Amino acid sequence: MNHEMSQRALVEAAAEGLRRLADDARCQTAFAAPSSVLRDMLSPAARRYVLASDRAGFFEQSARLRAKGYRVSAEFAGPDQGVADAARAEGVVEEYLGLLAHEPAPDRIGLDLSRIGLAHSAEAALRNTGRIAAAGALRGSEVVLDTDGPGDVDTVLAVLDALGGRYDNLGITLQAHLHRTEDDALAVAGPGRTVRLVKGTSYESSGIALARGPALDDRYLDLAELLLDRGVQLSLATQDAEVLAAAQERGLLEHVQDIEMLYGVQPETLRRHRAAGRPCRIHATYGMNWWLPLMRRLADNPPMVLSALADIGRDRGPAGAPAHQLY
C-alpha cells in the first residue's frame, strides 16, 4: 500500500510539473518563435494528441471516428493564448465560422475565450462568442465555453449569462478542483444546459483549488451528482478509469450525456466504454499551436511521457498515428 501511495504521489507531482511547463510563459514564447526548435523537436509527440494540422485534416479524421460510433468535439489550436491582438482573434473566429459552415458541422466545439478576444477586452470576447454561438445554433452545434483558470472564470460566466438566454446551444466547462465550483455549478445548472465537467488543469494554490488525489475524485463525483440532479446535459470529461468506475457504481453513467476523453489519451479506456454501449465523445484539437494541448495531455497521464519520448526517438513521419488506429 505504501508503495502504491508513493507511486501515486510521484505521478501527481509529475503531472503538476507538466502543468507548470504548459503555463510557463518562457516555454510558450520559445514554442511560438519563428523556426522554433522546441516545436520541431516535439512535433512527433504532438501527433499522438493533435488530430490534424488543419481543418480539412480534422474533418477527414473525425469522419473516421464518427464511423466507429464516437462523437467528436472540435477545438482549434489558434494563435497564442493571451495575445492581445484583435486581428489574430478575428482569424480564430473566422476559423470557427468556417468549421461550422462545413457539412456536416461538428456537433460540439470547445471555445477558449482567450483566443477570440478576451486578451483584448471582455467586450470583444462577448461579441465574438455571440457570432460563433449564432452560427452554431443554425447548424445544431453546441458551443461549450472553456474556463482555464480562476482569473477568467467570472468573465466566462458573465458571457454565458449574457448570451445563454439567447442561445440555448451555449454550454460551459466547470473545473472540479476549484473551491468555488460548487457555487458556480448551482448558478449555471438548469434543465437542458450542457455542462462539461473536468478535474481542472491549471496549477493553483491550496487556497484556491484541490490538488489531484482522492479528495478531488470525491468532489468530482459529488459535483456530477449535483449537476445531474439539476437536469443538465452532463459530459463526464475525464480519462481517470477509477473515477469512471466509481461513477458507474453510483449509477451516474446511465444518466450522463456522454463520457468524454481527450484525443489520444487512454483510447483503450474509451473503447471499453463504447463497447459497453455508453455514449462516448472525443475532444479533438487541431491546428499548429499545440503546445498547451500537448503538455496538458501529458499532464493528464504522466506515464505517457515515455510514449512521447519514444515518438520523438523514432519520428514516425508527418502523418502520425491515424485516428482509426488509436480507436
Short mmCIF file of C-alpha atoms in Angstrom, two decimals:
data_model
loop_
_atom_site.label_atom_id
_atom_site.label_comp_id
_atom_site.label_asym_id
_atom_site.label_seq_id
_atom_site.Cartn_x
_atom_site.Cartn_y
_atom_site.Cartn_z
CA MET A 1 0.00 0.00 0.00
CA ASN A 2 2.81 2.43 0.88
CA HIS A 3 4.46 1.66 -2.45
CA GLU A 4 1.18 2.29 -4.27
CA MET A 5 0.72 5.60 -2.45
CA SER A 6 4.29 6.70 -3.21
CA GLN A 7 3.79 5.86 -6.89
CA ARG A 8 0.58 7.86 -6.99
CA ALA A 9 2.31 10.79 -5.28
CA LEU A 10 5.12 10.62 -7.84
CA VAL A 11 2.67 10.61 -10.75
CA GLU A 12 0.71 13.52 -9.29
CA ALA A 13 3.91 15.51 -8.75
CA ALA A 14 4.93 14.81 -12.36
CA ALA A 15 1.50 16.00 -13.51
CA GLU A 16 1.89 19.27 -11.62
CA GLY A 17 5.33 19.74 -13.17
CA LEU A 18 3.91 19.26 -16.65
CA ARG A 19 1.09 21.72 -15.95
CA ARG A 20 3.64 24.31 -14.84
CA LEU A 21 5.61 23.78 -18.03
CA ALA A 22 2.39 24.16 -20.05
CA ASP A 23 1.68 27.54 -18.48
CA ASP A 24 5.28 28.79 -18.43
CA ALA A 25 5.48 31.98 -20.50
CA ARG A 26 9.11 31.29 -21.44
CA CYS A 27 8.19 27.93 -22.96
CA GLN A 28 5.21 29.38 -24.77
CA THR A 29 7.37 32.15 -26.23
CA ALA A 30 10.03 29.69 -27.36
CA PHE A 31 7.39 27.49 -28.97
CA ALA A 32 5.79 30.40 -30.85
CA ALA A 33 9.08 31.76 -32.20
CA PRO A 34 9.69 31.51 -35.97
CA SER A 35 11.59 28.33 -36.85
CA SER A 36 11.06 27.15 -33.28
CA VAL A 37 13.48 24.38 -32.31
CA LEU A 38 11.11 23.42 -29.49
CA ARG A 39 8.22 22.91 -31.94
CA ASP A 40 10.38 20.88 -34.31
CA MET A 41 11.66 18.62 -31.54
CA LEU A 42 8.23 17.92 -30.05
CA SER A 43 6.26 17.54 -33.29
CA PRO A 44 6.44 13.71 -33.36
CA ALA A 45 4.99 13.55 -29.84
CA ALA A 46 2.24 16.04 -30.66
CA ARG A 47 0.88 13.88 -33.49
CA ARG A 48 -0.46 11.41 -30.95
CA TYR A 49 -2.65 14.08 -29.33
CA VAL A 50 -3.44 16.58 -32.09
CA LEU A 51 -5.96 15.22 -34.57
CA ALA A 52 -4.79 17.19 -37.60
CA SER A 53 -2.83 20.26 -38.61
CA ASP A 54 -5.69 21.92 -40.49
CA ARG A 55 -9.47 21.95 -40.97
CA ALA A 56 -9.51 19.55 -43.90
CA GLY A 57 -7.50 17.03 -41.90
CA PHE A 58 -9.82 17.46 -38.94
CA PHE A 59 -12.88 16.54 -40.99
CA GLU A 60 -11.13 13.59 -42.61
CA GLN A 61 -10.04 12.11 -39.28
CA SER A 62 -13.22 12.97 -37.38
CA ALA A 63 -15.30 11.20 -40.05
CA ARG A 64 -13.35 8.02 -39.29
CA LEU A 65 -14.00 8.41 -35.59
CA ARG A 66 -17.71 9.04 -36.09
CA ALA A 67 -17.92 5.95 -38.29
CA LYS A 68 -16.74 3.97 -35.27
CA GLY A 69 -19.56 5.41 -33.16
CA TYR A 70 -17.78 8.25 -31.36
CA ARG A 71 -19.00 11.79 -31.00
CA VAL A 72 -16.27 14.34 -31.80
CA SER A 73 -15.79 17.82 -30.38
CA ALA A 74 -13.56 20.30 -32.19
CA GLU A 75 -11.15 22.81 -30.71
CA PHE A 76 -8.87 24.95 -32.85
CA ALA A 77 -5.33 25.49 -31.60
CA GLY A 78 -5.05 29.03 -32.89
CA PRO A 79 -2.71 31.89 -32.03
CA ASP A 80 -1.02 32.09 -28.68
CA GLN A 81 -3.24 32.23 -25.65
CA GLY A 82 -3.28 35.67 -24.13
CA VAL A 83 -2.17 37.55 -27.25
CA ALA A 84 -3.95 40.92 -27.17
CA ASP A 85 -4.25 41.19 -30.93
CA ALA A 86 -7.69 41.80 -32.41
CA ALA A 87 -6.59 40.64 -35.88
CA ARG A 88 -5.41 37.27 -34.57
CA ALA A 89 -8.61 36.86 -32.59
CA GLU A 90 -10.63 37.58 -35.73
CA GLY A 91 -8.66 34.87 -37.53
CA VAL A 92 -9.67 32.33 -34.88
CA VAL A 93 -13.32 33.44 -35.12
CA GLU A 94 -13.23 33.03 -38.90
CA GLU A 95 -11.78 29.54 -38.48
CA TYR A 96 -14.65 28.52 -36.19
CA LEU A 97 -17.20 30.04 -38.57
CA GLY A 98 -15.64 28.04 -41.40
CA LEU A 99 -15.74 24.91 -39.26
CA LEU A 100 -19.45 25.43 -38.59
CA ALA A 101 -20.18 26.10 -42.25
CA HIS A 102 -18.93 22.63 -43.20
CA GLU A 103 -21.35 19.79 -43.96
CA PRO A 104 -21.61 18.04 -41.62
CA ALA A 105 -20.67 20.56 -38.94
CA PRO A 106 -19.19 19.31 -35.67
CA ASP A 107 -21.94 18.67 -33.12
CA ARG A 108 -19.84 20.49 -30.50
CA ILE A 109 -16.95 22.94 -30.44
CA GLY A 110 -14.85 23.94 -27.47
CA LEU A 111 -14.24 27.67 -27.21
CA ASP A 112 -11.35 29.29 -25.33
CA LEU A 113 -12.32 32.95 -24.97
CA SER A 114 -8.69 33.99 -24.56
CA ARG A 115 -8.21 33.12 -28.22
CA ILE A 116 -11.19 35.09 -29.54
CA GLY A 117 -10.62 38.46 -27.92
CA LEU A 118 -10.60 38.12 -24.13
CA ALA A 119 -6.95 39.19 -24.01
CA HIS A 120 -8.01 42.33 -25.92
CA SER A 121 -11.22 43.07 -24.00
CA ALA A 122 -14.16 41.34 -22.36
CA GLU A 123 -16.45 43.14 -24.80
CA ALA A 124 -14.61 41.64 -27.77
CA ALA A 125 -14.88 38.16 -26.28
CA LEU A 126 -18.61 38.65 -25.72
CA ARG A 127 -19.19 39.90 -29.25
CA ASN A 128 -17.18 37.10 -30.87
CA THR A 129 -18.77 34.41 -28.73
CA GLY A 130 -22.17 35.65 -29.86
CA ARG A 131 -21.13 35.35 -33.51
CA ILE A 132 -19.94 31.77 -33.04
CA ALA A 133 -22.95 30.79 -30.93
CA ALA A 134 -25.31 32.13 -33.59
CA ALA A 135 -23.54 30.15 -36.31
CA GLY A 136 -23.61 27.05 -34.14
CA ALA A 137 -27.32 27.44 -33.43
CA LEU A 138 -28.07 27.47 -37.14
CA ARG A 139 -26.22 24.16 -37.56
CA GLY A 140 -27.42 22.47 -34.38
CA SER A 141 -23.92 22.61 -32.88
CA GLU A 142 -23.18 23.11 -29.20
CA VAL A 143 -20.63 25.77 -28.22
CA VAL A 144 -19.04 24.94 -24.88
CA LEU A 145 -17.09 27.73 -23.20
CA ASP A 146 -13.80 26.83 -21.55
CA THR A 147 -12.66 28.03 -18.13
CA ASP A 148 -8.91 27.76 -17.97
CA GLY A 149 -8.15 29.31 -14.59
CA PRO A 150 -9.82 31.18 -11.73
CA GLY A 151 -8.84 34.57 -13.13
CA ASP A 152 -11.07 34.12 -16.18
CA VAL A 153 -13.95 32.18 -14.63
CA ASP A 154 -16.02 35.25 -13.72
CA THR A 155 -15.64 36.69 -17.21
CA VAL A 156 -16.60 33.42 -18.90
CA LEU A 157 -19.62 33.03 -16.61
CA ALA A 158 -20.63 36.62 -17.41
CA VAL A 159 -20.52 35.82 -21.13
CA LEU A 160 -22.66 32.73 -20.55
CA ASP A 161 -25.12 34.77 -18.50
CA ALA A 162 -25.32 37.47 -21.19
CA LEU A 163 -25.81 35.08 -24.11
CA GLY A 164 -27.30 31.95 -22.60
CA GLY A 165 -30.86 33.23 -22.76
CA ARG A 166 -30.48 33.95 -26.46
CA TYR A 167 -28.59 30.83 -27.49
CA ASP A 168 -29.62 27.58 -25.86
CA ASN A 169 -26.70 25.81 -27.58
CA LEU A 170 -24.21 27.52 -25.23
CA GLY A 171 -22.62 25.34 -22.56
CA ILE A 172 -19.85 25.67 -20.01
CA THR A 173 -16.86 23.74 -18.73
CA LEU A 174 -16.54 23.56 -14.94
CA GLN A 175 -13.31 22.68 -13.14
CA ALA A 176 -13.91 20.44 -10.13
CA HIS A 177 -10.62 21.31 -8.45
CA LEU A 178 -11.57 24.96 -7.85
CA HIS A 179 -13.15 25.52 -4.44
CA ARG A 180 -15.64 27.93 -5.99
CA THR A 181 -17.06 25.42 -8.46
CA GLU A 182 -19.94 24.09 -6.35
CA ASP A 183 -21.35 27.64 -6.16
CA ASP A 184 -20.74 28.12 -9.88
CA ALA A 185 -22.48 24.81 -10.63
CA LEU A 186 -25.53 25.88 -8.66
CA ALA A 187 -25.57 29.18 -10.56
CA VAL A 188 -25.37 27.74 -14.09
CA ALA A 189 -27.11 24.37 -13.75
CA GLY A 190 -30.58 24.04 -15.19
CA PRO A 191 -32.61 21.66 -17.32
CA GLY A 192 -31.02 21.20 -20.71
CA ARG A 193 -27.85 23.19 -20.03
CA THR A 194 -24.75 21.44 -21.35
CA VAL A 195 -22.01 21.19 -18.74
CA ARG A 196 -18.62 19.63 -19.35
CA LEU A 197 -17.11 18.61 -16.00
CA VAL A 198 -13.33 18.34 -15.82
CA LYS A 199 -10.99 17.90 -12.88
CA GLY A 200 -9.04 21.03 -13.88
CA THR A 201 -5.65 21.62 -15.45
CA SER A 202 -4.39 24.93 -14.06
CA TYR A 203 -1.86 24.98 -11.21
CA GLU A 204 -3.36 26.78 -8.22
CA SER A 205 -2.58 27.24 -4.53
CA SER A 206 -4.36 25.13 -1.91
CA GLY A 207 -6.48 28.14 -1.00
CA ILE A 208 -7.97 28.18 -4.49
CA ALA A 209 -8.08 24.54 -5.55
CA LEU A 210 -7.63 20.94 -4.50
CA ALA A 211 -4.59 19.01 -5.70
CA ARG A 212 -5.10 15.79 -7.62
CA GLY A 213 -5.94 12.88 -5.35
CA PRO A 214 -8.82 11.09 -3.59
CA ALA A 215 -10.40 14.30 -2.26
CA LEU A 216 -10.65 15.73 -5.78
CA ASP A 217 -12.02 12.43 -7.11
CA ASP A 218 -14.78 12.53 -4.49
CA ARG A 219 -15.57 16.17 -5.25
CA TYR A 220 -15.74 15.42 -8.97
CA LEU A 221 -18.30 12.67 -8.40
CA ASP A 222 -20.32 14.79 -5.96
CA LEU A 223 -20.46 17.63 -8.48
CA ALA A 224 -21.56 15.19 -11.17
CA GLU A 225 -24.45 14.06 -8.97
CA LEU A 226 -25.42 17.66 -8.19
CA LEU A 227 -25.45 18.62 -11.87
CA LEU A 228 -27.43 15.57 -12.94
CA ASP A 229 -29.96 16.21 -10.16
CA ARG A 230 -30.49 19.66 -11.66
CA GLY A 231 -31.21 18.30 -15.12
CA VAL A 232 -28.10 19.32 -17.03
CA GLN A 233 -26.77 17.52 -20.07
CA LEU A 234 -23.55 16.35 -18.47
CA SER A 235 -20.34 15.33 -20.18
CA LEU A 236 -18.07 13.46 -17.78
CA ALA A 237 -14.78 14.72 -19.19
CA THR A 238 -12.11 12.59 -17.55
CA GLN A 239 -9.54 9.98 -18.52
CA ASP A 240 -9.46 8.56 -14.98
CA ALA A 241 -10.63 4.94 -15.22
CA GLU A 242 -11.02 4.67 -11.43
CA VAL A 243 -13.26 7.73 -11.31
CA LEU A 244 -15.37 6.35 -14.13
CA ALA A 245 -15.65 3.03 -12.31
CA ALA A 246 -16.81 4.88 -9.18
CA ALA A 247 -19.29 6.85 -11.31
CA GLN A 248 -20.64 3.55 -12.61
CA GLU A 249 -21.04 2.24 -9.05
CA ARG A 250 -23.04 5.36 -8.19
CA GLY A 251 -25.26 4.82 -11.23
CA LEU A 252 -24.16 8.06 -12.89
CA LEU A 253 -23.09 6.65 -16.24
CA GLU A 254 -26.68 5.75 -17.06
CA HIS A 255 -27.67 9.42 -16.95
CA VAL A 256 -24.78 11.39 -18.45
CA GLN A 257 -24.91 12.79 -21.95
CA ASP A 258 -21.58 11.16 -22.71
CA ILE A 259 -18.17 10.14 -21.41
CA GLU A 260 -15.59 12.46 -22.92
CA MET A 261 -11.85 11.98 -23.27
CA LEU A 262 -9.13 13.99 -24.92
CA TYR A 263 -7.92 12.67 -28.24
CA GLY A 264 -5.00 10.29 -27.84
CA VAL A 265 -5.29 9.92 -24.05
CA GLN A 266 -6.40 6.49 -22.79
CA PRO A 267 -8.08 5.46 -26.07
CA GLU A 268 -8.34 1.88 -24.82
CA THR A 269 -10.43 3.02 -21.83
CA LEU A 270 -12.82 4.90 -24.08
CA ARG A 271 -13.02 1.90 -26.40
CA ARG A 272 -14.19 -0.28 -23.50
CA HIS A 273 -16.96 2.14 -22.58
CA ARG A 274 -18.02 2.41 -26.21
CA ALA A 275 -18.12 -1.38 -26.47
CA ALA A 276 -20.33 -1.44 -23.38
CA GLY A 277 -22.87 0.71 -25.24
CA ARG A 278 -22.20 4.01 -23.48
CA PRO A 279 -22.17 7.26 -25.48
CA CYS A 280 -18.55 8.35 -25.85
CA ARG A 281 -17.03 11.61 -27.07
CA ILE A 282 -13.53 12.51 -28.20
CA HIS A 283 -12.41 16.11 -27.63
CA ALA A 284 -10.09 16.71 -30.58
CA THR A 285 -7.69 19.60 -31.06
CA TYR A 286 -6.44 20.56 -34.49
CA GLY A 287 -4.09 23.26 -35.74
CA MET A 288 -0.44 24.18 -35.36
CA ASN A 289 -0.29 25.95 -31.98
CA TRP A 290 -0.37 22.74 -29.96
CA TRP A 291 2.00 23.49 -27.04
CA LEU A 292 -0.79 23.71 -24.46
CA PRO A 293 -2.78 20.71 -25.76
CA LEU A 294 0.34 18.52 -25.83
CA MET A 295 1.55 19.42 -22.36
CA ARG A 296 -1.90 19.12 -20.82
CA ARG A 297 -2.44 15.72 -22.45
CA LEU A 298 0.79 14.53 -20.88
CA ALA A 299 -0.18 16.09 -17.55
CA ASP A 300 -3.41 14.11 -17.60
CA ASN A 301 -1.39 10.90 -17.90
CA PRO A 302 2.28 11.44 -16.94
CA PRO A 303 3.38 7.86 -17.78
CA MET A 304 2.64 8.77 -21.40
CA VAL A 305 5.79 10.93 -21.31
CA LEU A 306 7.65 7.71 -22.13
CA SER A 307 5.49 7.23 -25.23
CA ALA A 308 6.13 10.85 -26.18
CA LEU A 309 9.89 10.35 -25.90
CA ALA A 310 9.62 7.15 -27.92
CA ASP A 311 7.65 9.02 -30.62
CA ILE A 312 10.40 11.64 -30.76
CA GLY A 313 13.03 8.91 -30.91
CA ARG A 314 11.55 7.08 -33.86
CA ASP A 315 9.82 10.11 -35.51
CA ARG A 316 7.01 8.35 -37.34
CA GLY A 317 6.75 10.92 -40.11
CA PRO A 318 4.20 13.63 -40.93
CA ALA A 319 1.06 11.52 -40.85
CA GLY A 320 1.32 10.32 -37.23
CA ALA A 321 -0.97 7.59 -35.90
CA PRO A 322 -4.29 7.67 -37.80
CA ALA A 323 -7.38 8.15 -35.66
CA HIS A 324 -8.86 4.79 -36.65
CA GLN A 325 -5.74 3.01 -35.35
CA LEU A 326 -5.85 4.72 -31.95
CA TYR A 327 -9.55 3.95 -31.52
#
